[in-house]
Short mmCIF file of C-alpha atoms in Angstrom, two decimals:
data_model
loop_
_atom_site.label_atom_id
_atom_site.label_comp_id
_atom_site.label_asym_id
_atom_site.label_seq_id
_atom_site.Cartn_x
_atom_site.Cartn_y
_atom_site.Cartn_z
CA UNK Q 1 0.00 0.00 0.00
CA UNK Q 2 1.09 3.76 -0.99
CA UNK Q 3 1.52 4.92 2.81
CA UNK Q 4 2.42 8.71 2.32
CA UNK Q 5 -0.98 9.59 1.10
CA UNK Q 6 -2.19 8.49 4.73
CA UNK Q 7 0.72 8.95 6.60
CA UNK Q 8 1.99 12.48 6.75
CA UNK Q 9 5.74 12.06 8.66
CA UNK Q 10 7.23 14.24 11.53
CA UNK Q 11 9.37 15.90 8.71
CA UNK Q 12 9.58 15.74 5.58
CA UNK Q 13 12.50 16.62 2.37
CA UNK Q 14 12.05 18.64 -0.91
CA UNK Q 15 13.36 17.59 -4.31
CA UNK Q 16 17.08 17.22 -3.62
CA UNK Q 17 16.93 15.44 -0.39
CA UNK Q 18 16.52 18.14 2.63
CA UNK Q 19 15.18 17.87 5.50
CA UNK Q 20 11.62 20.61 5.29
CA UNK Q 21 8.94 20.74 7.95
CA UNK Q 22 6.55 18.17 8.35
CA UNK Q 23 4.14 17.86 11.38
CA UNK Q 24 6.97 19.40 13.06
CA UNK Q 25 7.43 22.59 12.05
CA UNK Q 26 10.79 23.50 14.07
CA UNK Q 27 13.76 21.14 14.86
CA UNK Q 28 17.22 21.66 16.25
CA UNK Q 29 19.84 20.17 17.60
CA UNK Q 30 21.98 21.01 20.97
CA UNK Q 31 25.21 22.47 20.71
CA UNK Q 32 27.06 19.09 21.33
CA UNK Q 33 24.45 17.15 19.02
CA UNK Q 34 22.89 15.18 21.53
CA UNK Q 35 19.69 16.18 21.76
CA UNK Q 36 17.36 17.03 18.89
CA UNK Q 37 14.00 19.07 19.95
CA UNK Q 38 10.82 18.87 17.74
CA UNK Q 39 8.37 21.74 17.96
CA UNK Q 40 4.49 19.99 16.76
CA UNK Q 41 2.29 22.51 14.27
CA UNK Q 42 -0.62 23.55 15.88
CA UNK Q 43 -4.10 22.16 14.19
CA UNK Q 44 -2.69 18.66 12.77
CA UNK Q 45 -5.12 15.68 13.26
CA UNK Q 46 -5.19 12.07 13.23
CA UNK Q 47 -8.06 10.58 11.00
CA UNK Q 48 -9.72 9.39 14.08
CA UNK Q 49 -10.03 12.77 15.52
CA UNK Q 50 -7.28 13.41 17.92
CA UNK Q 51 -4.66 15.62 18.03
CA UNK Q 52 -1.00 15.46 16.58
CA UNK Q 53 0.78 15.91 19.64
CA UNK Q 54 4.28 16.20 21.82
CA UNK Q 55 2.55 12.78 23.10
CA UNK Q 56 1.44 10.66 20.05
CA UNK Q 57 4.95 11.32 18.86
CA UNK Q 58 6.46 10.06 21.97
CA UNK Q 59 4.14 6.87 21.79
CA UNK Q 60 5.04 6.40 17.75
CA UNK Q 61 8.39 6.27 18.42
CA UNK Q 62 8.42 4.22 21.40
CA UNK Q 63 6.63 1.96 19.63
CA UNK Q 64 9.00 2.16 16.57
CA UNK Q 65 12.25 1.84 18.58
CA UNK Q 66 10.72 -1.13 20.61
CA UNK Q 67 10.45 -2.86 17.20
CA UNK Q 68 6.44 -3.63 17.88
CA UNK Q 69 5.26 -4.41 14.48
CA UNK Q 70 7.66 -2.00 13.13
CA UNK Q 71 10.42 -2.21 10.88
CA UNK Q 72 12.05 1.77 12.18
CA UNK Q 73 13.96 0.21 15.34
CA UNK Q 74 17.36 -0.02 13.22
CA UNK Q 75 17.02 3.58 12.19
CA UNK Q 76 16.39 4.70 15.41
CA UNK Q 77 18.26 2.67 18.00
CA UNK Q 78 20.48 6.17 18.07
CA UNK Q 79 17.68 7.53 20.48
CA UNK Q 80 18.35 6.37 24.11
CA UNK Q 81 14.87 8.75 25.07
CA UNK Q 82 12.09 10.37 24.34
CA UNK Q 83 10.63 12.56 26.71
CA UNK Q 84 7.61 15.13 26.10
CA UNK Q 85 8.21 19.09 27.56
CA UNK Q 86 4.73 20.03 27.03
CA UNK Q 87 1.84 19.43 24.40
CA UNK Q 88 4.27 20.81 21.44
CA UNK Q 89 7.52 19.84 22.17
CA UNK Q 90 9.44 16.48 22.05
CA UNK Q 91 13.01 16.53 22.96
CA UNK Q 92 15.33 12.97 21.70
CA UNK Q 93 18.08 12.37 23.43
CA UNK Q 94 20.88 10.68 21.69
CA UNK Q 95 23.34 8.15 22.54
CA UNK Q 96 25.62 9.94 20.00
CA UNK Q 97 25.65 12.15 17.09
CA UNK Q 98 23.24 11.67 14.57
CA UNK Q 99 22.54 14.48 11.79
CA UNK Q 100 20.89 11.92 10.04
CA UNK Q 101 18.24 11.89 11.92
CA UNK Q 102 15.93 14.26 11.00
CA UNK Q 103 16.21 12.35 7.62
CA UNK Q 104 15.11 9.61 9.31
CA UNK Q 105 12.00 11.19 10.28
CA UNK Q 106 11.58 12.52 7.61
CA UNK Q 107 10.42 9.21 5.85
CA UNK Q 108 8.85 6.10 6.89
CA UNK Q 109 10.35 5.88 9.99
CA UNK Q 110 8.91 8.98 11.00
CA UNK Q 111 5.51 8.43 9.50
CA UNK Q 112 3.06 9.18 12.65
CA UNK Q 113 -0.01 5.87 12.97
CA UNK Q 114 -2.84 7.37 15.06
CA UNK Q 115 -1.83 6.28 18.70
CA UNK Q 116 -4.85 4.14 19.26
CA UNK Q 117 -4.28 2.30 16.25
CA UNK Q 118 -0.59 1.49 17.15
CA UNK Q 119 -0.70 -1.83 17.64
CA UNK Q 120 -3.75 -3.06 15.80
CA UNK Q 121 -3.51 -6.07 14.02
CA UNK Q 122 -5.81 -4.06 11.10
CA UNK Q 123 -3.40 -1.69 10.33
CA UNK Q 124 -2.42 -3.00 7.63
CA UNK Q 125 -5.68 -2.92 5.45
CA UNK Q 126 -7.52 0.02 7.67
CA UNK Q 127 -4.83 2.41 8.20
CA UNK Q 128 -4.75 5.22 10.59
CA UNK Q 129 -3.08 8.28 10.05
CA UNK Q 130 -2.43 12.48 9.96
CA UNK Q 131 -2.02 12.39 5.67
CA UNK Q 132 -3.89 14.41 3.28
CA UNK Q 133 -6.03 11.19 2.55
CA UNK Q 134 -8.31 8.60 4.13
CA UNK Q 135 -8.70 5.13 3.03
CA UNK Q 136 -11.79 3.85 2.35
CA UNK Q 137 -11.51 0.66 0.00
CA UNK Q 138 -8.71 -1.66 0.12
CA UNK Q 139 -8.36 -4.55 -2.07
CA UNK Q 140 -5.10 -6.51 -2.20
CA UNK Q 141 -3.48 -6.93 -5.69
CA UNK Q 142 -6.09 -4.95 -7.27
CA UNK Q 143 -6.84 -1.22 -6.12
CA UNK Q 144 -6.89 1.45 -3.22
CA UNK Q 145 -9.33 4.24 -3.05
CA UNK Q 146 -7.85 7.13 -1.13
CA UNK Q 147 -10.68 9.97 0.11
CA UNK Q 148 -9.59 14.02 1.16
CA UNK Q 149 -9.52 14.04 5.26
CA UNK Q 150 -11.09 17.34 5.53
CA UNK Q 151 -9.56 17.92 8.81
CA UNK Q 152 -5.79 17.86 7.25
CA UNK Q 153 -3.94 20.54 8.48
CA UNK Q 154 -3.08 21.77 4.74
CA UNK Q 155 -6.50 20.64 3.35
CA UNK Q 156 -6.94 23.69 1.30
CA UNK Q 157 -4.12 22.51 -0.82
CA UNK Q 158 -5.13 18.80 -1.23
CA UNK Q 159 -6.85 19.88 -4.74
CA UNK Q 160 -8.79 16.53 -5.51
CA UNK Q 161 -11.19 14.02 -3.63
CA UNK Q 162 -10.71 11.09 -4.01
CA UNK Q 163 -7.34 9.31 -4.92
CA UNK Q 164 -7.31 5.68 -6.76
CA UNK Q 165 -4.41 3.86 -7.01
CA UNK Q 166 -4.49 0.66 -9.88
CA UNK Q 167 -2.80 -2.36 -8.83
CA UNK Q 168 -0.94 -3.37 -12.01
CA UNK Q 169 2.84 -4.45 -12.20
CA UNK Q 170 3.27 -5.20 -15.93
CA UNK Q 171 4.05 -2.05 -17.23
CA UNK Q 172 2.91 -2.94 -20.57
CA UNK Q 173 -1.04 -3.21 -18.96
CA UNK Q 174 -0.41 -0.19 -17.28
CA UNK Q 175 0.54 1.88 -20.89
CA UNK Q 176 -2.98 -0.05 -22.23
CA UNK Q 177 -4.56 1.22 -19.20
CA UNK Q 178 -3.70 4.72 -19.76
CA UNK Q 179 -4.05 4.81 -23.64
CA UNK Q 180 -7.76 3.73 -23.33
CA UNK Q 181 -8.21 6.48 -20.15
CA UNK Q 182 -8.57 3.87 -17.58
CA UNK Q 183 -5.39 5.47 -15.28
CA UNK Q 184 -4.75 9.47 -15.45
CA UNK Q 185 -1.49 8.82 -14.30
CA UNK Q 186 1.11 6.02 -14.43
CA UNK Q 187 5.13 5.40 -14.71
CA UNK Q 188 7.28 3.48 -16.93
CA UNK Q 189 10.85 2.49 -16.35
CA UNK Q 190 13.47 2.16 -19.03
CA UNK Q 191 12.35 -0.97 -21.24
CA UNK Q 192 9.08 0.88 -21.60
CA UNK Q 193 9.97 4.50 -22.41
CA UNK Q 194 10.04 3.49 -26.00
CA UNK Q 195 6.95 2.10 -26.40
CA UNK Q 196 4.93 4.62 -24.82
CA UNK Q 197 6.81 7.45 -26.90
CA UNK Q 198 5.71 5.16 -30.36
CA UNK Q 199 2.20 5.64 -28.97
CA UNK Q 200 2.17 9.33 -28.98
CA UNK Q 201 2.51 9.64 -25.11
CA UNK Q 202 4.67 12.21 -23.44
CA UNK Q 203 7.60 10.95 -21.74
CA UNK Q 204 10.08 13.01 -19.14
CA UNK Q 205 12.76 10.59 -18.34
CA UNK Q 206 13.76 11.34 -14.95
CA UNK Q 207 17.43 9.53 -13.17
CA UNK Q 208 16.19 7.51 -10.18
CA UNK Q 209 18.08 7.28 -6.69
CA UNK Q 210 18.96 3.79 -7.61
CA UNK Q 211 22.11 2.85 -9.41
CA UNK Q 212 23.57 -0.45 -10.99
CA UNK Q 213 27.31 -1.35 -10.48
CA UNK Q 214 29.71 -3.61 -8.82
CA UNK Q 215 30.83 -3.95 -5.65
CA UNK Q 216 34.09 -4.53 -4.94
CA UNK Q 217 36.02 -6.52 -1.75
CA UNK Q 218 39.41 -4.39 -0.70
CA UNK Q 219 40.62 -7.22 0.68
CA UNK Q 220 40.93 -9.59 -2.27
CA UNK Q 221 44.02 -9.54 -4.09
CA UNK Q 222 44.12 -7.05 -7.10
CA UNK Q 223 41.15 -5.42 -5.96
CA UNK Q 224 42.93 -4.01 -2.77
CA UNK Q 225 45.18 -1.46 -5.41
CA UNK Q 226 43.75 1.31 -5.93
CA UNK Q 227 45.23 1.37 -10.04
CA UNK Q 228 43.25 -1.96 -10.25
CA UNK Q 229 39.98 0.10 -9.44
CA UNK Q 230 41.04 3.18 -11.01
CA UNK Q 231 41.80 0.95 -14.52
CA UNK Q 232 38.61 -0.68 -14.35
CA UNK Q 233 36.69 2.26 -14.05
CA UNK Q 234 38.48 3.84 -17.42
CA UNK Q 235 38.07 0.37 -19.29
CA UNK Q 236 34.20 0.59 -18.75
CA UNK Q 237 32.37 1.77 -21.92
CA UNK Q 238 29.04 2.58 -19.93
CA UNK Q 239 27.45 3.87 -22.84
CA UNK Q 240 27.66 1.14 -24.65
CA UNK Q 241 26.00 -0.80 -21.69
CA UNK Q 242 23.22 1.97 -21.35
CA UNK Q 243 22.66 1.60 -25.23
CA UNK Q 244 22.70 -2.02 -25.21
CA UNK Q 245 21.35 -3.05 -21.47
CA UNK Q 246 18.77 0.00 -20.63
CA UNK Q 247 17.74 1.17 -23.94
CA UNK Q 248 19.78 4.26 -23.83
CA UNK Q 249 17.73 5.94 -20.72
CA UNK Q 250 19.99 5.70 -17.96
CA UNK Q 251 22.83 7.98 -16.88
CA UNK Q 252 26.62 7.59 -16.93
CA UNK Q 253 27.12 9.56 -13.09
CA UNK Q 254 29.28 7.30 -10.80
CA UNK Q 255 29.13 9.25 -7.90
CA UNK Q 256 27.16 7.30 -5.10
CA UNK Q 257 24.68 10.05 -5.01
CA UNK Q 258 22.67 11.56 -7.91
CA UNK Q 259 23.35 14.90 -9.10
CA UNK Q 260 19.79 16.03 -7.71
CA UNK Q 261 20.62 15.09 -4.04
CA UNK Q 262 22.44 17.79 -2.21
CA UNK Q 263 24.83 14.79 -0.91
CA UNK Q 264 25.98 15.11 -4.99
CA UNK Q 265 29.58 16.91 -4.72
CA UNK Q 266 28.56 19.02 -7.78
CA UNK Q 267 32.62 20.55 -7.73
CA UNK Q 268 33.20 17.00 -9.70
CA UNK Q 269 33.53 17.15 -13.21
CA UNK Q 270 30.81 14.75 -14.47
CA UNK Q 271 31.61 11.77 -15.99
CA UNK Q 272 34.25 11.67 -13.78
CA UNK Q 273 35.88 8.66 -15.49
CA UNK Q 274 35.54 8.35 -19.08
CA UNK Q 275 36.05 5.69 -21.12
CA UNK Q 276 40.37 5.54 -21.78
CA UNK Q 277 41.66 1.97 -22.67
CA UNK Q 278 44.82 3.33 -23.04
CA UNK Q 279 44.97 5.31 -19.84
CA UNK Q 280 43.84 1.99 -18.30
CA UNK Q 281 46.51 0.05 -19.64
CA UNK Q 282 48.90 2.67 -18.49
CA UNK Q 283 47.56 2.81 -15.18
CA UNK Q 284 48.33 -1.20 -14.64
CA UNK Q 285 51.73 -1.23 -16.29
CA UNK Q 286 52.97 1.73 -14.19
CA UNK Q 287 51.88 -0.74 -11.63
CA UNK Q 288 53.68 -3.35 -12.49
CA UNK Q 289 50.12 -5.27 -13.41
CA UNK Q 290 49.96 -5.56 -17.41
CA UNK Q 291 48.30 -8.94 -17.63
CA UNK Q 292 48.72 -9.87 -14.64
CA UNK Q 293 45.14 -8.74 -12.85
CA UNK Q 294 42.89 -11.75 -12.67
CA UNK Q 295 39.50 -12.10 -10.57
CA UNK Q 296 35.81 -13.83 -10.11
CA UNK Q 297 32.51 -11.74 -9.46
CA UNK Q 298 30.03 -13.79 -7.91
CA UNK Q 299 26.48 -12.47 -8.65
CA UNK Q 300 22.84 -13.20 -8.45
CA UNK Q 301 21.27 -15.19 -11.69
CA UNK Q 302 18.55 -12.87 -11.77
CA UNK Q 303 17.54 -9.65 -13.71
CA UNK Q 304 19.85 -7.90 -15.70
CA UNK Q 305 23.33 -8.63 -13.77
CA UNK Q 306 24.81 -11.61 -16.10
CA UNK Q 307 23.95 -9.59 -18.98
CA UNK Q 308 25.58 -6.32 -17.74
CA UNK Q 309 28.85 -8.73 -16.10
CA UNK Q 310 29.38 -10.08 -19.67
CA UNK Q 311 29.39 -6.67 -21.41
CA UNK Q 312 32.17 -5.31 -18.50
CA UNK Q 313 33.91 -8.84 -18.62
CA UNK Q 314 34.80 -7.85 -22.37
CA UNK Q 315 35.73 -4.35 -22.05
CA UNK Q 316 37.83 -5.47 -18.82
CA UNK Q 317 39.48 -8.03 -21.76
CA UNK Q 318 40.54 -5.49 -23.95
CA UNK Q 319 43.16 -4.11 -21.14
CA UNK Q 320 44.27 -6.89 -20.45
CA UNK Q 321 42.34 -7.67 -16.90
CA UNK Q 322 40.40 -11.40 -16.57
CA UNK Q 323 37.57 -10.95 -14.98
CA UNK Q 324 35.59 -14.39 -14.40
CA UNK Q 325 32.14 -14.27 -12.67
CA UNK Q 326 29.62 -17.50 -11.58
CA UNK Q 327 26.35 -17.00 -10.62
CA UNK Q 328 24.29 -18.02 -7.57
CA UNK Q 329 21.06 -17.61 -6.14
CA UNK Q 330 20.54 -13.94 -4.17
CA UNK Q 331 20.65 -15.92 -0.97
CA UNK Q 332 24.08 -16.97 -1.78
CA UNK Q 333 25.13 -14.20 -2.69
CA UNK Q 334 24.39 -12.31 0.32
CA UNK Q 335 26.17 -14.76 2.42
CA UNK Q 336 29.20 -15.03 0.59
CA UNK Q 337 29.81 -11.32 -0.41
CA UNK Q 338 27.71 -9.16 2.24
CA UNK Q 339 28.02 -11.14 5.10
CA UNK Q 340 31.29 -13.32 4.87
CA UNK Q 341 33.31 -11.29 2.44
CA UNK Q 342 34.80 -14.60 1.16
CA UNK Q 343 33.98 -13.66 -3.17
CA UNK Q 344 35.98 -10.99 -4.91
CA UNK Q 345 33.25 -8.69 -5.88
CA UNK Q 346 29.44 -8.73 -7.31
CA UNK Q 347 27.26 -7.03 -9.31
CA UNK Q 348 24.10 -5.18 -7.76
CA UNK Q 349 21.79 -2.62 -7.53
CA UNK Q 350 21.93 0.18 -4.73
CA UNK Q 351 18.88 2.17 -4.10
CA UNK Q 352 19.49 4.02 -1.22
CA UNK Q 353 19.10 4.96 2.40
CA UNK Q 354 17.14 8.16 3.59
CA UNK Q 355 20.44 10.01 4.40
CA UNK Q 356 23.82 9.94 2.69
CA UNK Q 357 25.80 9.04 5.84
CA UNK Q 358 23.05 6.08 6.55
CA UNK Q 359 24.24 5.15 2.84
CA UNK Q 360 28.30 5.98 3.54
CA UNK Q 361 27.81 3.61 6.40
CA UNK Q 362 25.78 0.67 4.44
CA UNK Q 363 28.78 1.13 1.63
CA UNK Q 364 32.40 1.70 3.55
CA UNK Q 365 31.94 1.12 7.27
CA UNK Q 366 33.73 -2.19 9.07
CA UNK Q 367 29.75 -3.39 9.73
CA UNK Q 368 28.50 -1.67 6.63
CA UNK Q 369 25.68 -4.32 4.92
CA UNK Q 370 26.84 -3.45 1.60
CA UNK Q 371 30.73 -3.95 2.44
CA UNK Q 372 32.34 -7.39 1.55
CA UNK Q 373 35.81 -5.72 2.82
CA UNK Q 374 34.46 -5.51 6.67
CA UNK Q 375 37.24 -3.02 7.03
CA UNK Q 376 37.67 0.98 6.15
CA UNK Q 377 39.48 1.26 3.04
CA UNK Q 378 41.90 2.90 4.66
CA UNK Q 379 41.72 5.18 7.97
CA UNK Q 380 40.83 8.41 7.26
CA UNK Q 381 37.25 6.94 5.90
CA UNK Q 382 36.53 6.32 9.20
CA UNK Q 383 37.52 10.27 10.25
CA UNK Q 384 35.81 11.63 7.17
CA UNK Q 385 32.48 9.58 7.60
CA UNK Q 386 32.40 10.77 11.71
CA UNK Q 387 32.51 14.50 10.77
CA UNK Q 388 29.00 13.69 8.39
CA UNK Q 389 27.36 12.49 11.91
CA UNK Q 390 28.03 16.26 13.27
CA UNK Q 391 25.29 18.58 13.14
CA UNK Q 392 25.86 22.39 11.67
CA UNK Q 393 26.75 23.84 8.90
CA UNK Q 394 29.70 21.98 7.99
CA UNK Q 395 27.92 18.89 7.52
CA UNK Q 396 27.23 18.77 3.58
CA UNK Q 397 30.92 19.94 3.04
CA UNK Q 398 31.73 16.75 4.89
CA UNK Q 399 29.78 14.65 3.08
CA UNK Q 400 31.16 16.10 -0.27
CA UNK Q 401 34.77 15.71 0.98
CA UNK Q 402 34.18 11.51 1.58
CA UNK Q 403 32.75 11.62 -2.00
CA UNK Q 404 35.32 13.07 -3.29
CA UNK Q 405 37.65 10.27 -1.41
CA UNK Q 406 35.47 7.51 -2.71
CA UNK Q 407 35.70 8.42 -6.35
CA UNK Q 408 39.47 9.28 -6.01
CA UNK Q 409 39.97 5.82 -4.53
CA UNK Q 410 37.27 4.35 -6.69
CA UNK Q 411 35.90 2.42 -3.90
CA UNK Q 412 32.77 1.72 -5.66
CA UNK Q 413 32.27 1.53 -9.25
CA UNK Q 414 28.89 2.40 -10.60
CA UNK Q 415 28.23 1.54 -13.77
CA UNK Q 416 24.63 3.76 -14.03
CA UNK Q 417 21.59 5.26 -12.64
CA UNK Q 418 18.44 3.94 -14.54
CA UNK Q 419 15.33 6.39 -15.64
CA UNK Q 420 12.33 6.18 -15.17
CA UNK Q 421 9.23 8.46 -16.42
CA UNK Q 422 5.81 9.68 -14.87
CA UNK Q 423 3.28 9.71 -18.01
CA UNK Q 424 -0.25 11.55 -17.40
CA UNK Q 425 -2.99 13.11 -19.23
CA UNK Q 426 -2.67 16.81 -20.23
CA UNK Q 427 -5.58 17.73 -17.33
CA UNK Q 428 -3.48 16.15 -14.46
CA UNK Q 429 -1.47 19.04 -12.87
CA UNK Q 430 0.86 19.34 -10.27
CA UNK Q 431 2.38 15.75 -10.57
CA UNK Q 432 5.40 16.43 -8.04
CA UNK Q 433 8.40 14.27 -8.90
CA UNK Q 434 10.44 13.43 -5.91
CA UNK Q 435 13.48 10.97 -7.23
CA UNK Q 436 15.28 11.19 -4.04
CA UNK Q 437 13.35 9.14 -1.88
CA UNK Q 438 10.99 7.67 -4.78
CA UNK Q 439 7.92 8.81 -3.73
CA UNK Q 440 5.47 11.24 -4.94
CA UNK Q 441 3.62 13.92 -2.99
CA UNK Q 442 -0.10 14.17 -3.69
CA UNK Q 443 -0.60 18.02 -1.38
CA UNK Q 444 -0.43 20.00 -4.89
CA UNK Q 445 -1.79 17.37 -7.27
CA UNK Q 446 -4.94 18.61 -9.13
CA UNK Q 447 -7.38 18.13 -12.61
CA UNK Q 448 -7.77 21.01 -14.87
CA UNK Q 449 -11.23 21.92 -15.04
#
C-alpha cells in the first residue's frame, strides 16, 4: 500500500533530499548534538479525531524503537529517550551524534499511525493516520481508493477528492490502461519508455536514486590497489552498456549520489571517469600489473546482472584484466559477499538509504551491509564519515569531501543510474516528482477543469 498519502511524517524533504517541515514545524539540535528538539504545528489531526501531539509522537516512536510491528527500530536505535516538555515539544536524546536523523524522520520511519491504532492487528488494510487522505476501500493486488480528510492541516491545498491507485505491475497493462483512459497517471521504467513514446505519449525521463554497479572486496588480491579500481573504471564503456542493457535511458554519473541530491559533490567534473583503454593500460603497467590482474565476481542469476557482467567482462578483456564471474542464487550471494566477504566482488543494484551518511555507512563502514571488505578502506574513511554524523553547517561539506575520497579511490564503481518516467494526461497538474526518496507527494496534485 502507498503509505504517504495516509501517513503524513514528523518531517519531511524537498526535491534534492533536505530535510523541510513536516508535522513538526521547528527542529534543532543542541550544541554538542545530543539532543534534537521537535516543535508539533498547531491544528494537525489524526483521522480518528485526535490531536497530533508532543505525546502521540512520543508513543510512535516508542513503539517504533521497541520494534512492535515495526520495521524503524534499526534507524532509530540512536535515540536512548524520548521525553515530552509540554503538548508541542518532544526533545530525543541521543546516545551519540546523529545528523541523520531528522532524515530519518523525515520518511517512513517517522511516519506518525494514530496512537490508538498502534498496535492493531488491522493496520495494515484500515490504516490510521495524519495524511492528506483517508482510506476507504482496500483490495489486495487490485486497487486502493484514497478519500480528502477534511480535517488535514493543509487541506486547502489537497486539490482533488478522491485518490485511486491501480494495482498493475506489468508495465505494458499499465501503458494499455492509460491509452484507453482507464489510469490518469502512471510510470514506466526504461524498457518501456520506447513504447509509450511510439504511442504518442509524453515521456520526461527522470534519473532515479537507484544505481547499478559492482561492488568490490578491498581485501581480495588485485582489488585491494587502488590502479586496479582506477583501470577498471576507465576500461568501462558505460554507454555502450546503457545503449545495449537500458535502452539508452539511464545515466553515466558514478558518484554514489545523484546529481539532484544535495549529498551530490557538484565541484566533480561529471563523468568523472571516461572511457580511456589506453589510460587503463597505463595505469596497470605503471603498476607493475599488465596482464597480470585476474579475478571472479560472484552475482545473483537474476535480472539484468549476467547480462551487464558479460558486457564489463569484455571491455575489462581489452586491457588486459580477466575478470571471471559464476552465478548463484541472491541468498548466496548475500552470504558469501555481504556477510562473509569470502567472493571478490558482485554485481548489484543500490537504491538508497534516507540520508547519505546512513548510505556511507551501508557502503564503507567495518559493519557496513553493503561492504564485503568488513574493514575501512583505509583510515581516514573512518575520520571523514564521523565528521558527516556532526550537526551544523559543515555537515554537507563533509559529506562532499568523503565523495570526493570515494571516487578518487574508486571504492565503488557504478556503472549507471536507470530512468524512469511519470506519463499523465494533459488535465493532471501538479504531478510532483520526488526521485530522491521515490515517492510522490499528492498536497499540490490537481485536474484542470
Amino acid at each position: 500500500m502507498a503509505i504517504f498519502p495516509v501517513y503524513d511524517r514528523i518531517l519531511d524533504t524537498d526535491p534534492e533530499g533536505k530535510v523541510t517541515a513536516g508535522l513538526a514545524d521547528k527542529w534543532e539540535f543542541s550544541s554538542d548534538g545530543l539532543t534534537l528538539t521537535l516543535t508539533m504545528r498547531d491544528g494537525a489531526k489524526f483521522h480518528d479525531g485526535s490531536a497530533v501531539d508532543a505525546a502521540s509522537v512520543k508513543a510512535n516512536l516508542d513503539t517504533a524503537i521497541s520494534g512492535q510491528g515495526m520495521l524503524a527500530a534499526p534507524l532509530l536505535k540512536v535515540i536512548s529517550d524520548v521525553t515530552v516538555s509540554d503538548p508541542k515539544t518532544v526533545k530525543l536524546t541521543l546516545k551519540s551524534q546523529a545528523a541523520y536523523l531528522p532524515s530519518v524522520l523525515a520518511n517512513r520511519a517517522g511516519a506518525l499511525v494514530c496512537p490508538s491504532a498502534l498496535t492493531a492487528a488491522s493496520l495494515e488494510t484500515q490504516p490510521c493516520g495524519a495524511g492528506p487522505f483517508k482510506v476507504t476501500l482496500s483490495r489486495q493486488n487490485d486497487r486502493i481508493v484514497y478519500e480528502r480528510f477534511e480535517d488535514y492541516w493543509n487541506v486547502k491545498n489537497v486539490q482533488i477528492k478522491t485518490l485511486e491507485m491501480t494495482i498493475q505491475p506489468a508495465e505494458a497493462t499499465r501503458l494499455s490502461s492509460f491509452q484507453s483512459g482507464q489510469l490518469d497517471a502512471t510510470y514506466m521504467n526504461a524498457a518501456t519508455i520506447d513504447s509509450a513514446k511510439r504511442a504518442g505519449v509524453a515521456v520526461d525521463p527522470q534519473t532515479t536514486f537507484t544505481w547499478y554497479g559492482i561492488f568490490v572486496n578491498w581485501s581480495k588480491g588485485d582489488l585491494g590497489n587502488p590502479a586496479v579500481r582506477q583501470a577498471i573504471n576507465l576500461a568501462i564503456d558505460r554507454k555502450s552498456i546503457i545503449d545495449r542493457l537500458s535502452f539508452g535511458y539511464a545515466s553515466d554519473y558514478q558518484q554514489p549520489f545523484p546529481p539532484n541530491y544535495f549529498a551530490n559533490n557538484k565541484d566533480i567534473k561529471s563523468p568523472y571517469w571516461t572511457h580511456d583503454p589506453n589510460k587503463a593500460k597505463e595505469l596497470l603497467a605503471g603498476a607493475g600489473l599488465t596482464d597480470k590482474v585476474s579475478f571472479t565476481c560472484e552475482l545473483a542469476n537474476s535480472n539484468a546482472f549476467p547480462d551487464i557482467a558479460a558486457a564489463v567482462q569484455q571491455q575489462l578483456a581489452a586491457v588486459g584484466i580477466k575478470m571471471n564471474y559464476t552465478t548463484a542464487t541472491n541468498q548466496a550471494v548475500t552470504q558469501n559477499y555481504f556477510i562473509e566477504g569470502k567472493t571478490d566482488c558482485t554485481f548489484g543494484a543500490y537504491s538508497g538509504v534516507t540520508d547519505p551518511s546512513l548510505a556511507l555507512q551501508q557502503l564503507f563502514a567495518p559493519d557496513g551491509g553493503l561492504n564485503g571488505s568488513h574493514k575501512w578502506l583505509k583510515p581516514e574513511f573512518q575520520t571523514m564519515y564521523e565528521a558527516t554524523l556532526r550537526p551544523g553547517d559543515q555537515r554537507d561539506a563533509a559529506i562532499h569531501a568523503m565523495v570526493k575520497s570515494v571516487m578518487d579511490e574508486a571504492a565503488v564503481i557504478p556503472l549507471f543510474y536507470p530512468q524512469r518516467s511519470y506519463i499523465a494526461k494533459p488535465k493532471v497538474k501538479g504531478l510532483e516528482k520526488f526521485p530522491v526518496d521515490t515517492t510522490t507527494r499528492f498536497i499540490n496534485l490537481g485536474l484542470a477543469q
